[in-house]
């Protein structure tokens, strides 16, 4: 059966028209998606950053709080006097440890002396902030206290920590003691300040 040239031309026109509609609708949907506000309902995300993202200070975002946390110690809007600017939404940890162990007082000084090319407001993490770092390292999204699920030690997944390292927090425990966290099983404990532990600086913004 022979097909007229006119029929072929009409069929081609219909086909190209359909392709054009598909492309236009695809472009439209992409535009709609990109026009959503940056605030997202995804867990661990707020505005510009999600947990695991590279932070503006050159480290890694390990904690996100959409409502914000302040610089107090005892209320439920705090992770332990970490925010230096009034209200913060993110906790960023430095990309590496400081390289050796420090006594508690020297750990505070060393953390505050740490800087990157884009940030110089790093400090020693509070007890609660150190717990959030530990949860990030274990990939723990369930427990309030890092790895507090009765499973014992688990392999660290992220952050370049060693399971044999203990890390100082800035939180004191009496006149001679301070809190630290053991990155083998997530346990927190307090001990004498003159003992040496590792340091991972953090900053809140």
CSV table of C-alpha atoms in Angstrom, one decimal:
chain,number,residue,atom,x,y,z
A,1,UNK,CA,0.0,0.0,0.0
A,2,UNK,CA,1.4,3.3,-1.0
A,3,UNK,CA,1.4,6.2,1.5
A,4,UNK,CA,1.1,9.8,0.1
A,5,UNK,CA,3.7,12.4,0.7
A,6,UNK,CA,1.1,14.5,2.4
A,7,UNK,CA,0.3,11.8,4.9
A,8,UNK,CA,4.0,11.4,5.7
A,9,UNK,CA,4.4,15.1,6.3
A,10,UNK,CA,1.3,15.2,8.6
A,11,UNK,CA,2.5,12.2,10.6
A,12,UNK,CA,6.0,13.8,11.0
A,13,UNK,CA,4.5,17.0,12.1
A,14,UNK,CA,2.4,15.3,14.8
A,15,UNK,CA,5.4,13.3,16.0
A,16,UNK,CA,7.6,16.4,16.4
A,17,UNK,CA,4.8,18.3,18.0
A,18,UNK,CA,4.4,15.5,20.6
A,19,UNK,CA,8.2,15.5,21.2
A,20,UNK,CA,8.1,19.3,21.7
A,21,UNK,CA,5.3,19.0,24.3
A,22,UNK,CA,7.2,16.3,26.2
A,23,UNK,CA,10.4,18.4,26.3
A,24,UNK,CA,8.5,21.4,27.4
A,25,UNK,CA,6.8,19.6,30.2
A,26,UNK,CA,10.1,18.0,31.3
A,27,UNK,CA,11.7,21.4,31.4
A,28,UNK,CA,8.7,22.9,33.3
A,29,UNK,CA,8.9,20.2,36.0
A,30,UNK,CA,12.6,20.7,36.4
A,31,UNK,CA,11.9,24.5,36.9
A,32,UNK,CA,9.2,23.8,39.4
A,33,UNK,CA,11.5,21.5,41.4
A,34,UNK,CA,14.3,24.1,41.5
A,35,UNK,CA,11.9,26.8,42.6
A,36,UNK,CA,11.1,25.0,45.9
A,37,UNK,CA,12.4,26.9,49.0
A,38,UNK,CA,15.8,25.7,50.3
A,39,UNK,CA,14.3,24.7,53.6
A,40,UNK,CA,13.6,21.0,53.4
A,41,UNK,CA,11.7,18.4,55.5
A,42,UNK,CA,14.4,15.8,54.9
A,43,UNK,CA,15.9,14.5,58.2
A,44,UNK,CA,19.2,16.1,59.1
A,45,UNK,CA,18.8,19.1,56.7
A,46,UNK,CA,18.0,22.7,57.1
A,47,UNK,CA,18.3,25.6,54.6
A,48,UNK,CA,21.7,25.3,53.0
A,49,UNK,CA,23.2,22.2,54.7
A,50,UNK,CA,22.6,18.6,55.5
A,51,UNK,CA,24.4,16.3,57.9
A,52,UNK,CA,27.5,15.0,56.0
A,53,UNK,CA,27.9,18.1,53.8
A,54,UNK,CA,31.1,20.1,53.6
A,55,UNK,CA,30.7,23.1,55.9
A,56,UNK,CA,31.8,26.7,55.2
A,57,UNK,CA,34.7,26.3,57.6
A,58,UNK,CA,36.3,23.5,55.6
A,59,UNK,CA,35.0,20.7,57.9
A,60,UNK,CA,31.9,18.5,57.9
A,61,UNK,CA,28.4,19.2,59.2
A,62,UNK,CA,27.6,16.6,61.9
A,63,UNK,CA,24.5,18.1,63.5
A,64,UNK,CA,21.5,20.2,62.2
A,65,UNK,CA,18.8,21.8,64.3
A,66,UNK,CA,16.1,23.5,62.4
A,67,UNK,CA,14.7,25.4,65.4
A,68,UNK,CA,18.2,26.5,66.4
A,69,UNK,CA,20.2,26.2,69.6
A,70,UNK,CA,21.6,28.9,71.8
A,71,UNK,CA,24.6,29.4,74.0
A,72,UNK,CA,23.1,28.3,77.3
A,73,UNK,CA,24.0,25.1,79.2
A,74,UNK,CA,20.9,23.9,81.0
A,75,UNK,CA,17.9,24.2,78.8
A,76,UNK,CA,16.6,21.9,76.0
A,77,UNK,CA,17.6,24.4,73.2
A,78,UNK,CA,21.3,23.8,73.9
A,79,UNK,CA,24.0,21.4,73.0
A,80,UNK,CA,26.2,22.9,75.7
A,81,UNK,CA,27.3,26.5,75.2
A,82,UNK,CA,28.4,26.0,71.6
A,83,UNK,CA,26.8,28.9,69.8
A,84,UNK,CA,28.8,32.1,69.8
A,85,UNK,CA,26.4,34.2,67.7
A,86,UNK,CA,23.0,34.0,69.6
A,87,UNK,CA,21.2,31.2,67.6
A,88,UNK,CA,22.9,28.6,65.6
A,89,UNK,CA,21.6,25.7,63.4
A,90,UNK,CA,24.7,23.7,62.5
A,91,UNK,CA,27.6,22.0,64.2
A,92,UNK,CA,30.7,21.6,62.0
A,93,UNK,CA,33.6,19.4,63.0
A,94,UNK,CA,37.2,20.0,61.8
A,95,UNK,CA,38.4,17.7,59.0
A,96,UNK,CA,41.0,16.0,61.2
A,97,UNK,CA,42.2,15.6,64.8
A,98,UNK,CA,44.9,18.0,66.0
A,99,UNK,CA,47.5,15.3,65.7
A,100,UNK,CA,48.4,14.4,69.3
A,101,UNK,CA,46.9,14.1,72.8
A,102,UNK,CA,46.5,17.0,75.2
A,103,UNK,CA,45.6,17.5,78.8
A,104,UNK,CA,42.2,19.1,79.3
A,105,UNK,CA,43.4,22.7,79.7
A,106,UNK,CA,45.8,22.5,76.8
A,107,UNK,CA,43.0,20.8,74.7
A,108,UNK,CA,40.9,24.0,75.1
A,109,UNK,CA,43.7,26.2,74.1
A,110,UNK,CA,44.7,24.0,71.1
A,111,UNK,CA,41.1,23.9,69.8
A,112,UNK,CA,40.7,27.6,70.0
A,113,UNK,CA,44.1,28.2,68.2
A,114,UNK,CA,43.0,25.9,65.3
A,115,UNK,CA,41.9,27.7,62.1
A,116,UNK,CA,41.2,27.0,58.5
A,117,UNK,CA,41.4,29.3,55.5
A,118,UNK,CA,37.7,30.2,56.0
A,119,UNK,CA,37.1,30.0,59.7
A,120,UNK,CA,38.9,30.9,63.0
A,121,UNK,CA,36.1,30.3,65.5
A,122,UNK,CA,36.8,26.7,66.3
A,123,UNK,CA,36.5,25.5,69.9
A,124,UNK,CA,36.6,22.3,72.0
A,125,UNK,CA,33.2,20.6,71.7
A,126,UNK,CA,30.9,20.4,74.7
A,127,UNK,CA,29.8,17.1,76.1
A,128,UNK,CA,26.6,17.1,74.1
A,129,UNK,CA,28.3,18.3,71.0
A,130,UNK,CA,30.9,15.6,71.3
A,131,UNK,CA,28.1,13.1,71.5
A,132,UNK,CA,26.7,14.4,68.2
A,133,UNK,CA,30.1,13.9,66.6
A,134,UNK,CA,30.2,10.4,67.9
A,135,UNK,CA,26.7,9.7,66.6
A,136,UNK,CA,27.9,10.9,63.2
A,137,UNK,CA,31.0,8.8,63.3
A,138,UNK,CA,29.0,5.6,64.0
A,139,UNK,CA,26.2,6.5,61.6
A,140,UNK,CA,23.9,6.4,64.6
A,141,UNK,CA,20.5,8.1,63.7
A,142,UNK,CA,18.5,6.3,66.4
A,143,UNK,CA,19.9,6.8,69.8
A,144,UNK,CA,20.0,9.9,72.0
A,145,UNK,CA,23.3,8.8,73.5
A,146,UNK,CA,25.9,7.6,70.9
A,147,UNK,CA,25.6,3.9,70.3
A,148,UNK,CA,23.5,3.4,73.4
A,149,UNK,CA,21.8,0.3,72.1
A,150,UNK,CA,23.5,-2.6,73.9
A,151,UNK,CA,25.4,-3.8,70.9
A,152,UNK,CA,28.8,-3.0,72.3
A,153,UNK,CA,31.5,-1.7,69.9
A,154,UNK,CA,30.6,-1.0,66.3
A,155,UNK,CA,32.8,-0.1,63.4
A,156,UNK,CA,33.2,3.7,62.9
A,157,UNK,CA,32.0,4.7,59.5
A,158,UNK,CA,32.9,8.3,59.1
A,159,UNK,CA,35.2,11.1,60.2
A,160,UNK,CA,38.6,9.6,60.4
A,161,UNK,CA,38.4,8.6,64.0
A,162,UNK,CA,40.2,5.7,65.6
A,163,UNK,CA,38.3,3.3,67.8
A,164,UNK,CA,41.1,3.4,70.4
A,165,UNK,CA,41.0,7.2,70.8
A,166,UNK,CA,39.3,9.1,73.5
A,167,UNK,CA,38.3,12.7,72.9
A,168,UNK,CA,38.0,15.6,75.4
A,169,UNK,CA,34.9,17.7,75.7
A,170,UNK,CA,34.9,21.2,77.2
A,171,UNK,CA,32.4,20.2,79.9
A,172,UNK,CA,33.7,20.0,83.4
A,173,UNK,CA,32.8,17.4,86.0
A,174,UNK,CA,33.8,18.9,89.3
A,175,UNK,CA,37.0,20.9,90.0
A,176,UNK,CA,39.5,18.2,88.9
A,177,UNK,CA,37.5,16.3,86.2
A,178,UNK,CA,36.1,16.8,82.7
A,179,UNK,CA,34.0,14.7,80.3
A,180,UNK,CA,35.4,12.7,77.5
A,181,UNK,CA,34.0,10.2,74.9
A,182,UNK,CA,35.4,6.8,74.0
A,183,UNK,CA,35.1,6.2,70.2
A,184,UNK,CA,35.2,2.4,70.6
A,185,UNK,CA,31.7,2.1,71.9
A,186,UNK,CA,30.4,5.6,72.3
A,187,UNK,CA,30.6,5.7,76.1
A,188,UNK,CA,31.0,9.1,77.9
A,189,UNK,CA,32.8,9.3,81.2
A,190,UNK,CA,34.7,11.8,83.3
A,191,UNK,CA,38.3,11.7,84.5
A,192,UNK,CA,41.1,13.8,85.8
A,193,UNK,CA,42.0,16.9,83.6
A,194,UNK,CA,45.7,16.2,83.6
A,195,UNK,CA,45.2,13.0,81.6
A,196,UNK,CA,45.7,13.3,77.9
A,197,UNK,CA,43.1,12.8,75.2
A,198,UNK,CA,42.6,13.6,71.5
A,199,UNK,CA,41.0,16.8,70.2
A,200,UNK,CA,38.6,17.4,67.3
A,201,UNK,CA,37.7,21.1,67.1
A,202,UNK,CA,34.2,22.2,66.2
A,203,UNK,CA,32.3,25.3,65.4
A,204,UNK,CA,28.7,26.3,65.5
A,205,UNK,CA,26.9,28.7,63.2
